[in-house]
XYZ file of C-alpha atoms in Angstrom:
579
model
C 105.359 -36.434 75.909
C 107.028 -36.571 79.290
C 107.877 -40.235 80.666
C 109.793 -41.346 83.289
C 111.412 -44.538 81.946
C 114.622 -46.033 82.339
C 117.101 -47.233 79.880
C 115.480 -49.780 77.340
C 118.183 -52.319 78.222
C 117.281 -52.518 81.829
C 114.540 -54.905 81.571
C 113.776 -58.207 83.667
C 115.062 -61.314 82.258
C 111.913 -62.484 80.731
C 112.124 -59.592 78.151
C 115.684 -60.861 77.152
C 114.332 -64.339 76.899
C 111.702 -63.554 74.689
C 114.166 -61.148 72.760
C 116.580 -64.022 72.248
C 114.054 -65.923 70.992
C 112.969 -63.478 68.555
C 116.649 -63.118 67.253
C 116.710 -66.811 66.517
C 113.229 -66.457 64.793
C 114.314 -63.567 62.703
C 117.252 -65.887 61.757
C 114.765 -68.341 60.305
C 114.810 -67.867 56.718
C 118.324 -66.374 55.941
C 119.606 -69.330 57.882
C 118.226 -71.618 55.673
C 119.220 -69.706 52.361
C 122.891 -70.623 52.177
C 122.424 -74.378 52.437
C 120.048 -74.368 49.594
C 122.207 -75.645 46.791
C 124.059 -77.889 49.040
C 120.810 -79.947 49.927
C 120.029 -79.849 46.126
C 123.224 -81.439 45.365
C 123.730 -84.067 48.418
C 119.937 -85.251 48.152
C 119.852 -85.175 44.548
C 116.926 -82.841 44.423
C 116.094 -80.103 41.770
C 116.144 -76.585 42.599
C 112.433 -76.879 42.105
C 111.867 -79.364 44.937
C 114.097 -77.464 47.260
C 112.774 -74.427 47.039
C 109.594 -76.254 48.714
C 111.358 -75.626 51.861
C 110.154 -72.285 51.530
C 106.554 -72.901 50.134
C 105.495 -75.571 52.886
C 106.695 -73.335 55.359
C 105.577 -70.092 54.270
C 102.063 -71.139 52.909
C 101.550 -73.276 56.028
C 102.493 -69.753 58.112
C 100.158 -68.153 55.990
C 97.204 -70.456 56.882
C 97.992 -70.740 60.585
C 97.954 -66.895 60.709
C 94.143 -67.171 60.433
C 93.919 -69.073 63.730
C 96.614 -67.384 65.736
C 94.310 -64.664 67.421
C 91.724 -67.560 68.102
C 94.319 -69.501 70.034
C 95.977 -66.747 71.783
C 92.692 -65.340 72.694
C 91.567 -68.261 74.596
C 95.070 -69.650 75.932
C 96.884 -66.381 76.665
C 99.776 -64.930 75.063
C 102.466 -66.681 77.067
C 100.935 -70.124 76.491
C 100.612 -69.511 72.827
C 104.160 -68.284 72.808
C 105.382 -71.474 74.420
C 103.378 -73.519 72.125
C 104.908 -72.096 69.098
C 108.503 -72.399 70.688
C 107.877 -76.266 71.097
C 106.551 -76.664 67.609
C 109.807 -74.814 66.099
C 112.305 -77.024 68.086
C 110.619 -80.220 67.334
C 110.362 -79.539 63.657
C 113.669 -77.940 63.192
C 115.224 -80.949 64.655
C 113.161 -83.008 62.821
C 114.277 -81.448 59.320
C 117.889 -81.808 60.334
C 117.461 -85.318 60.827
C 115.006 -85.957 57.728
C 117.173 -88.775 55.325
C 114.880 -87.077 52.048
C 114.015 -83.830 50.536
C 110.127 -84.667 51.213
C 110.783 -85.096 54.644
C 112.601 -81.909 55.344
C 109.556 -80.216 53.449
C 107.056 -81.797 55.464
C 109.105 -80.818 58.772
C 109.270 -77.385 57.621
C 105.671 -77.076 57.210
C 105.165 -77.990 60.969
C 107.682 -75.583 61.693
C 105.406 -73.056 59.991
C 102.723 -73.696 62.439
C 104.965 -72.709 65.246
C 106.336 -69.651 63.412
C 103.091 -68.339 62.861
C 102.038 -68.649 66.921
C 105.519 -67.333 67.728
C 105.434 -64.209 65.517
C 101.745 -63.373 66.445
C 102.609 -63.201 70.528
C 106.337 -62.579 70.990
C 106.176 -58.726 70.320
C 103.071 -58.326 72.560
C 104.868 -60.703 75.540
C 107.680 -58.337 75.409
C 105.765 -55.252 75.762
C 103.680 -56.753 78.500
C 106.566 -58.333 80.458
C 109.012 -54.810 80.143
C 109.238 -52.661 83.330
C 111.609 -50.181 80.761
C 108.417 -48.962 79.290
C 106.665 -49.575 75.939
C 109.225 -47.583 74.104
C 112.118 -49.604 75.735
C 110.325 -52.905 74.685
C 110.237 -51.976 71.174
C 113.956 -50.839 71.088
C 114.795 -54.294 72.467
C 112.450 -56.013 69.589
C 114.113 -54.027 66.674
C 117.441 -54.992 68.159
C 116.379 -58.427 68.088
C 115.179 -57.874 64.426
C 118.369 -56.570 63.166
C 120.635 -59.107 64.872
C 118.540 -61.913 63.774
C 118.295 -60.768 60.227
C 121.924 -59.920 59.991
C 123.271 -62.752 61.595
C 121.366 -65.664 60.382
C 122.641 -66.137 56.974
C 126.251 -65.776 58.377
C 125.347 -68.602 61.188
C 123.557 -70.435 58.374
C 126.610 -70.202 56.050
C 129.108 -71.036 58.742
C 127.186 -74.130 60.124
C 126.588 -75.121 56.354
C 130.095 -75.489 55.750
C 130.262 -78.321 58.263
C 126.810 -79.959 57.212
C 123.747 -78.685 55.416
C 122.000 -80.306 58.476
C 123.906 -77.765 60.807
C 121.486 -74.928 60.549
C 118.420 -77.100 61.333
C 120.038 -78.198 64.443
C 121.628 -75.060 65.320
C 117.885 -73.313 65.215
C 116.611 -76.250 67.420
C 119.163 -75.995 70.120
C 118.783 -72.021 70.163
C 115.174 -72.380 70.336
C 115.371 -74.685 72.941
C 117.393 -72.562 75.241
C 114.776 -69.793 74.521
C 112.088 -72.198 75.357
C 113.588 -73.149 78.842
C 114.054 -69.424 79.532
C 110.498 -68.427 78.699
C 108.875 -71.112 80.609
C 110.757 -70.289 83.701
C 111.125 -66.544 83.281
C 107.928 -65.246 81.843
C 105.105 -64.931 84.296
C 101.491 -66.058 83.549
C 99.364 -63.286 81.525
C 95.578 -62.786 81.640
C 93.601 -63.564 78.995
C 92.238 -60.898 76.743
C 89.045 -59.535 77.431
C 87.648 -60.310 74.166
C 87.911 -63.508 72.256
C 88.247 -63.659 68.708
C 86.646 -65.532 66.470
C 87.832 -67.800 63.661
C 86.030 -65.748 60.696
C 87.244 -62.053 61.918
C 90.313 -62.166 59.493
C 87.930 -62.991 56.468
C 85.416 -60.358 57.555
C 88.292 -57.797 57.705
C 89.427 -58.369 54.154
C 85.542 -57.104 53.167
C 87.437 -53.947 53.849
C 88.496 -52.420 50.448
C 91.465 -50.837 51.784
C 92.862 -53.715 53.906
C 92.140 -56.006 50.891
C 94.023 -53.849 48.413
C 97.021 -53.506 50.662
C 96.913 -57.059 51.295
C 96.953 -57.951 47.464
C 99.641 -55.393 46.893
C 101.863 -56.898 49.761
C 101.269 -60.464 47.933
C 102.902 -59.173 44.698
C 105.596 -57.657 46.658
C 106.400 -60.594 48.506
C 106.224 -62.666 45.132
C 109.185 -60.587 43.875
C 110.965 -60.767 47.529
C 111.076 -64.287 47.761
C 111.734 -64.907 43.837
C 115.038 -63.294 44.907
C 115.101 -64.887 48.353
C 114.166 -68.230 47.374
C 116.309 -68.699 43.766
C 119.041 -66.263 43.923
C 121.330 -68.526 45.490
C 121.462 -71.166 42.796
C 122.743 -69.390 39.787
C 125.054 -67.536 42.447
C 126.973 -71.202 42.763
C 128.914 -70.167 45.789
C 129.981 -72.134 48.595
C 127.593 -72.150 52.102
C 129.885 -69.721 53.832
C 130.204 -67.495 50.711
C 126.069 -67.291 50.055
C 126.335 -66.625 53.858
C 128.062 -63.473 53.542
C 125.995 -62.233 50.782
C 122.834 -62.641 52.458
C 124.273 -61.078 55.505
C 125.032 -58.058 53.645
C 121.494 -58.233 52.334
C 120.067 -58.688 55.914
C 121.792 -55.746 57.348
C 120.426 -53.497 54.585
C 116.986 -55.113 55.405
C 117.419 -54.363 59.207
C 118.813 -50.686 58.906
C 115.891 -49.739 56.335
C 113.042 -51.535 58.025
C 113.996 -49.884 61.389
C 115.422 -46.354 60.384
C 115.244 -45.950 56.665
C 111.349 -46.365 56.400
C 110.066 -44.054 59.060
C 112.133 -41.058 57.584
C 110.997 -41.851 53.984
C 107.477 -42.230 55.088
C 107.960 -38.833 57.040
C 109.549 -36.932 54.325
C 107.059 -38.282 51.521
C 104.159 -39.775 52.919
C 102.922 -43.341 52.847
C 101.361 -43.330 49.390
C 104.374 -41.811 47.598
C 106.901 -43.685 49.497
C 105.047 -46.947 48.745
C 104.902 -46.228 45.125
C 108.581 -45.258 44.718
C 109.825 -48.028 46.606
C 107.772 -50.549 44.736
C 109.149 -49.440 41.291
C 112.661 -49.311 42.470
C 112.225 -52.786 43.681
C 111.033 -53.696 40.501
C 113.890 -52.062 38.775
C 116.595 -54.141 40.920
C 114.505 -57.395 40.128
C 114.896 -56.512 36.509
C 118.359 -55.925 36.746
C 118.707 -59.491 38.455
C 116.393 -61.079 35.480
C 119.067 -59.591 32.746
C 122.545 -60.523 34.607
C 121.503 -63.691 36.271
C 124.513 -65.349 35.051
C 126.770 -62.746 36.042
C 127.953 -62.797 39.409
C 129.504 -59.287 39.139
C 126.176 -57.973 38.677
C 123.846 -60.471 40.458
C 125.514 -60.507 43.915
C 125.481 -56.553 44.228
C 121.797 -56.443 43.033
C 120.786 -59.023 45.488
C 122.307 -56.974 48.432
C 120.874 -53.850 47.243
C 117.393 -55.147 47.171
C 117.732 -55.177 50.877
C 117.295 -51.646 51.240
C 113.675 -51.922 49.074
C 112.496 -54.762 51.221
C 113.315 -53.410 54.439
C 111.378 -50.159 53.436
C 108.636 -51.993 51.910
C 107.937 -54.274 54.959
C 107.665 -51.309 57.431
C 105.733 -48.876 55.278
C 103.196 -51.588 53.930
C 102.519 -52.716 57.680
C 102.265 -49.226 58.863
C 99.680 -48.608 55.601
C 97.310 -51.518 57.096
C 97.567 -50.532 60.494
C 96.610 -46.951 59.203
C 93.671 -48.013 57.009
C 92.376 -50.988 58.421
C 88.989 -50.473 60.340
C 89.549 -53.432 62.558
C 91.719 -54.305 65.581
C 95.102 -54.575 65.048
C 95.624 -58.431 65.871
C 92.825 -59.219 63.285
C 94.316 -56.822 60.460
C 97.389 -58.441 61.143
C 96.234 -61.815 60.444
C 94.240 -61.085 57.668
C 97.108 -59.605 56.085
C 99.833 -61.901 56.869
C 97.497 -64.705 55.505
C 97.529 -63.022 52.257
C 100.916 -61.588 52.081
C 102.566 -65.055 53.002
C 100.396 -66.827 49.981
C 102.554 -65.105 47.784
C 105.726 -65.374 49.591
C 105.281 -69.471 49.886
C 104.064 -69.945 46.072
C 106.995 -67.776 44.443
C 110.078 -69.687 45.156
C 108.561 -73.000 43.883
C 107.047 -71.395 40.865
C 110.426 -69.607 40.368
C 112.183 -73.299 40.103
C 109.820 -74.735 37.672
C 110.092 -71.664 35.216
C 113.882 -71.896 35.569
C 113.708 -75.631 34.889
C 111.347 -75.288 31.862
C 112.743 -72.411 30.436
C 115.872 -70.699 31.764
C 117.097 -68.794 34.694
C 116.267 -65.431 33.658
C 112.271 -65.779 33.375
C 111.827 -66.290 36.960
C 113.294 -62.741 37.891
C 111.246 -61.266 34.780
C 108.104 -62.533 35.917
C 108.825 -61.490 40.050
C 109.464 -57.860 38.218
C 106.036 -58.012 36.545
C 104.268 -59.170 39.396
C 105.523 -56.213 41.439
C 104.307 -53.810 38.966
C 101.124 -55.498 39.189
C 101.309 -54.718 42.619
C 101.750 -51.138 41.990
C 98.555 -51.087 39.677
C 96.469 -52.839 42.465
C 97.812 -50.122 45.098
C 96.607 -47.295 42.725
C 93.212 -48.729 42.840
C 92.773 -47.941 46.602
C 95.056 -44.552 46.086
C 92.237 -42.287 47.360
C 91.551 -44.685 50.606
C 95.281 -44.601 51.370
C 95.748 -40.788 51.138
C 92.772 -40.002 53.140
C 93.754 -42.553 56.063
C 97.299 -41.618 56.064
C 96.048 -37.935 56.754
C 94.349 -39.104 60.015
C 92.339 -36.084 59.645
C 90.202 -35.853 63.088
C 86.657 -34.941 63.719
C 85.427 -32.305 66.052
C 85.172 -33.348 69.667
C 81.627 -34.714 70.748
C 80.178 -34.208 74.085
C 80.037 -38.100 75.137
C 82.345 -40.450 77.275
C 85.562 -42.011 75.945
C 85.089 -45.584 74.964
C 87.156 -48.318 73.580
C 85.509 -47.761 70.110
C 86.228 -44.099 70.088
C 90.237 -44.602 70.224
C 90.444 -45.174 66.493
C 92.271 -42.839 64.337
C 90.557 -39.665 63.912
C 87.809 -40.317 66.685
C 87.242 -37.958 69.414
C 87.409 -38.859 73.136
C 85.188 -37.416 75.713
C 84.191 -33.882 76.645
C 83.922 -32.699 80.237
C 80.854 -30.437 79.479
C 77.958 -31.320 77.534
C 78.167 -29.561 74.090
C 81.679 -28.314 74.995
C 83.685 -27.229 71.876
C 87.107 -25.625 71.923
C 86.889 -21.971 70.765
C 89.439 -20.235 68.870
C 92.418 -19.255 70.919
C 91.857 -22.086 73.447
C 95.076 -24.086 74.928
C 95.871 -27.104 72.994
C 97.647 -29.465 75.949
C 99.334 -32.807 74.836
C 99.762 -35.300 77.208
C 100.883 -38.823 78.144
C 100.156 -40.967 80.944
C 103.304 -40.242 82.857
C 103.448 -38.780 86.212
C 104.668 -35.486 85.128
C 101.412 -35.095 82.950
C 99.876 -33.499 86.333
C 102.356 -30.540 86.648
C 102.049 -29.983 82.887
C 98.234 -29.792 83.047
C 98.764 -27.481 85.976
C 100.835 -25.331 83.855
C 98.356 -25.342 81.034
C 95.862 -24.431 83.156
C 97.462 -21.335 84.644
C 98.165 -20.334 80.923
C 94.660 -20.809 79.792
C 93.266 -19.044 83.081
C 95.515 -15.913 82.270
C 94.262 -15.780 78.711
C 90.543 -16.407 79.808
C 90.287 -19.422 77.515
C 89.706 -23.259 78.160
C 92.022 -26.395 77.282
C 91.500 -29.125 75.004
C 93.559 -32.212 76.063
C 94.902 -34.366 73.446
C 96.184 -37.872 74.039
C 97.974 -39.715 71.213
C 97.778 -43.369 71.322
C 100.816 -44.789 69.299
C 101.214 -47.756 67.276
C 104.703 -48.454 66.642
C 105.738 -50.684 63.343
C 108.741 -52.394 63.467
C 109.469 -54.520 60.216
C 106.008 -56.558 59.326
C 104.967 -56.400 62.993
C 102.978 -53.822 64.571
C 101.816 -53.226 68.579
C 99.732 -50.994 70.150
C 101.861 -48.888 72.990
C 98.793 -48.457 75.146
C 95.619 -50.332 75.907
C 92.467 -48.265 75.126
C 91.196 -48.297 78.716
C 94.537 -46.823 80.047
C 94.580 -43.895 77.367
C 90.834 -43.143 78.346
C 91.781 -43.268 82.221
C 94.784 -40.589 81.498
C 92.563 -38.391 79.595
C 89.657 -38.717 82.541
C 92.140 -37.851 85.188
C 93.375 -34.754 83.434
C 89.938 -33.929 83.003
C 89.003 -34.078 86.452
C 92.238 -32.102 87.356
C 91.356 -29.347 84.881
C 87.565 -29.397 86.657
C 88.802 -29.033 90.128
C 90.710 -26.151 88.893
C 87.666 -24.532 87.102
C 89.086 -24.411 83.740
C 86.977 -25.399 80.992
C 88.053 -28.549 79.062
C 87.119 -30.965 76.302
C 89.324 -33.974 75.398
C 90.614 -35.512 71.880
C 91.889 -39.156 71.973
C 93.347 -40.529 68.630
C 95.556 -43.189 67.676
C 98.854 -42.478 65.459
C 100.629 -45.233 63.460
C 104.205 -44.362 62.286
C 107.462 -42.983 64.024
C 107.180 -40.851 67.218
C 107.479 -37.896 65.128
C 103.998 -38.518 63.952
C 103.293 -37.606 67.498
C 104.373 -33.982 66.985
C 102.894 -33.811 63.442
C 99.334 -34.945 64.805
C 99.347 -32.379 67.676
C 100.116 -29.305 65.095
C 97.746 -30.685 62.804
C 95.179 -30.684 65.819
C 96.178 -27.223 66.801
C 95.455 -25.697 63.210
C 92.141 -27.392 62.943
C 90.917 -25.681 66.204
C 93.213 -22.506 65.901
C 94.670 -22.882 69.378
C 96.391 -19.902 70.915
C 99.179 -21.883 72.548
C 100.413 -25.662 72.705
C 101.548 -27.046 76.110
C 103.689 -30.204 75.822
C 105.989 -31.965 78.874
C 109.740 -31.989 78.154
C 111.381 -35.304 77.423
C 112.677 -36.238 80.919
C 114.488 -39.620 82.380
C 113.959 -41.957 79.143
C 117.714 -42.680 78.421
C 119.618 -41.481 75.386
C 117.890 -43.519 72.713
C 114.420 -42.644 73.846
C 115.090 -39.212 74.889
C 116.234 -38.747 71.324
C 112.494 -40.301 70.232
C 110.829 -37.722 72.248
C 112.936 -34.693 70.765
C 112.082 -35.709 67.314
C 108.284 -35.414 68.259
C 109.017 -32.122 69.903
C 111.382 -30.714 67.100
C 108.441 -31.711 64.674
C 105.981 -30.290 66.580
C 107.973 -26.983 66.880
C 108.344 -26.832 62.914
C 104.789 -27.456 62.318
C 103.153 -25.659 65.204
C 100.740 -22.540 64.291
C 101.015 -20.951 67.406
C 103.313 -20.510 70.252
C 104.726 -23.871 72.135
C 105.266 -24.182 75.840
C 107.563 -26.932 76.722
C 106.948 -27.600 80.648
C 109.708 -29.292 82.703
C 108.089 -31.868 84.940
C 107.581 -30.576 88.330
C 108.797 -27.009 89.644
C 111.777 -27.004 87.071
C 112.247 -24.370 84.769
C 109.623 -23.915 81.669
C 110.911 -22.708 78.287
C 108.606 -21.159 75.330
C 109.530 -22.383 71.807
C 107.807 -20.072 69.519
C 107.219 -21.680 66.041
C 108.432 -20.234 62.840
C 104.921 -18.660 62.145
C 104.077 -17.891 65.909
C 103.502 -14.290 65.759
C 101.254 -14.305 62.598
C 98.896 -17.064 63.884
C 99.175 -16.665 67.885
C 95.653 -15.686 69.222
């Protein structure tokens, strides 16, 4: 848990180039929202025709998600990212120049292809290009997400006051800048060792848990995009005022996606947080349905819906990564395909229902579909609860391999048949240089107690809104474990290893360590102190250490890297359970 990492904002120019493109990408949907009524009025198009701007964009994005891994595993992340940026620039500019609503709808479809390629690779490129560490790259990505979602509607409203074409040309210009910067600054990246097949996402959906969560997300996105795609019409506001409304909405989405969701998940667990959030979201949509024509209720309700949208985006993606038995990119593609289908169809159906019946019905239907999502989720409750616990199995006497890094699976043992006995030292390490010093202190503590050491290493998967990224390659995680096993072998200390994957906030690392200590009845937990990570990341490491201190079933030794002071932090119940 130590890491020598600088400030997350001290990064190469390539990282900021891609982060800037991410800001513009996250602006995408909110940027268009304020100009929907203006397009309808000036191009003499019905609201249902205008909502096809969402449908063509999102349905094509959904289908394109199925091929993103196939393309990127053959062309590489940088080339795939550049192709996506080129498509966004070309088709957003073409949409701005289109003389008719049908032209805009068609060009938005091409934009959707570019968006799928971009979102599938942008986070991976940022992480691969970062020198401030994985966690620093994630902070930048979260910052880009917040800026894009919050500023997009405001910029769209400001440009929309000039012309409805303004936001389209604005995206084209900004993305063109990002494209040039990406081409010139991002270094070539190696191809993945394993190529992805076209059928991989479909095979992944055979897993019941992944399919259940994907269908739940489809229902949730139906409600989400009913609100986002049709609510601007009954508001009857100017583009700039609509921009301000959806800026408030976007701020809440970003804040609760990045900060609120992890805290709710940590407090209530994935399953309960999802049930509660979906239920409350359905209630908000019902309020919108009942008071659709009352702007005094409609506007605050739409803004407040951003809370539940932000929470759900992050927690559902986290649940998918936790429950999925396949590689993260494949799971993301399968999940993205299903959920974007719901997102794309909902605005068009809302427009047709409003035209045929009244403006209230689309939102009643949207709330009902979200409730259907809760029912679907309940059918997979047992699978979700079991995967969320990430209950690990006992270590086996076999070498670590890429397949052994899935959540709850063991790593390598230094001796055939070795098992951690009650009272052993549990050593939690990362890949930083300070891990060697921490391992030495653990070895000394074990020798003084006459016991061995179990090395535990957690590969983190971080979730930001609807994207997930593995913060450490499997090969690197195994190398870290084997290096520390070798060190303990040289010191003559019996050792086993345990390698798992954690999906969630950084505090989950502390909870995972405490859980493992209870399982093996450890006599002492040894971790490294947060060091050299900058204020933001030091707080993240401190969160994991504090969470560990709260839940540890035995004494906790926090080791400063190098020959510095070492402090023992006994847990609240250490005296009762130590030894």
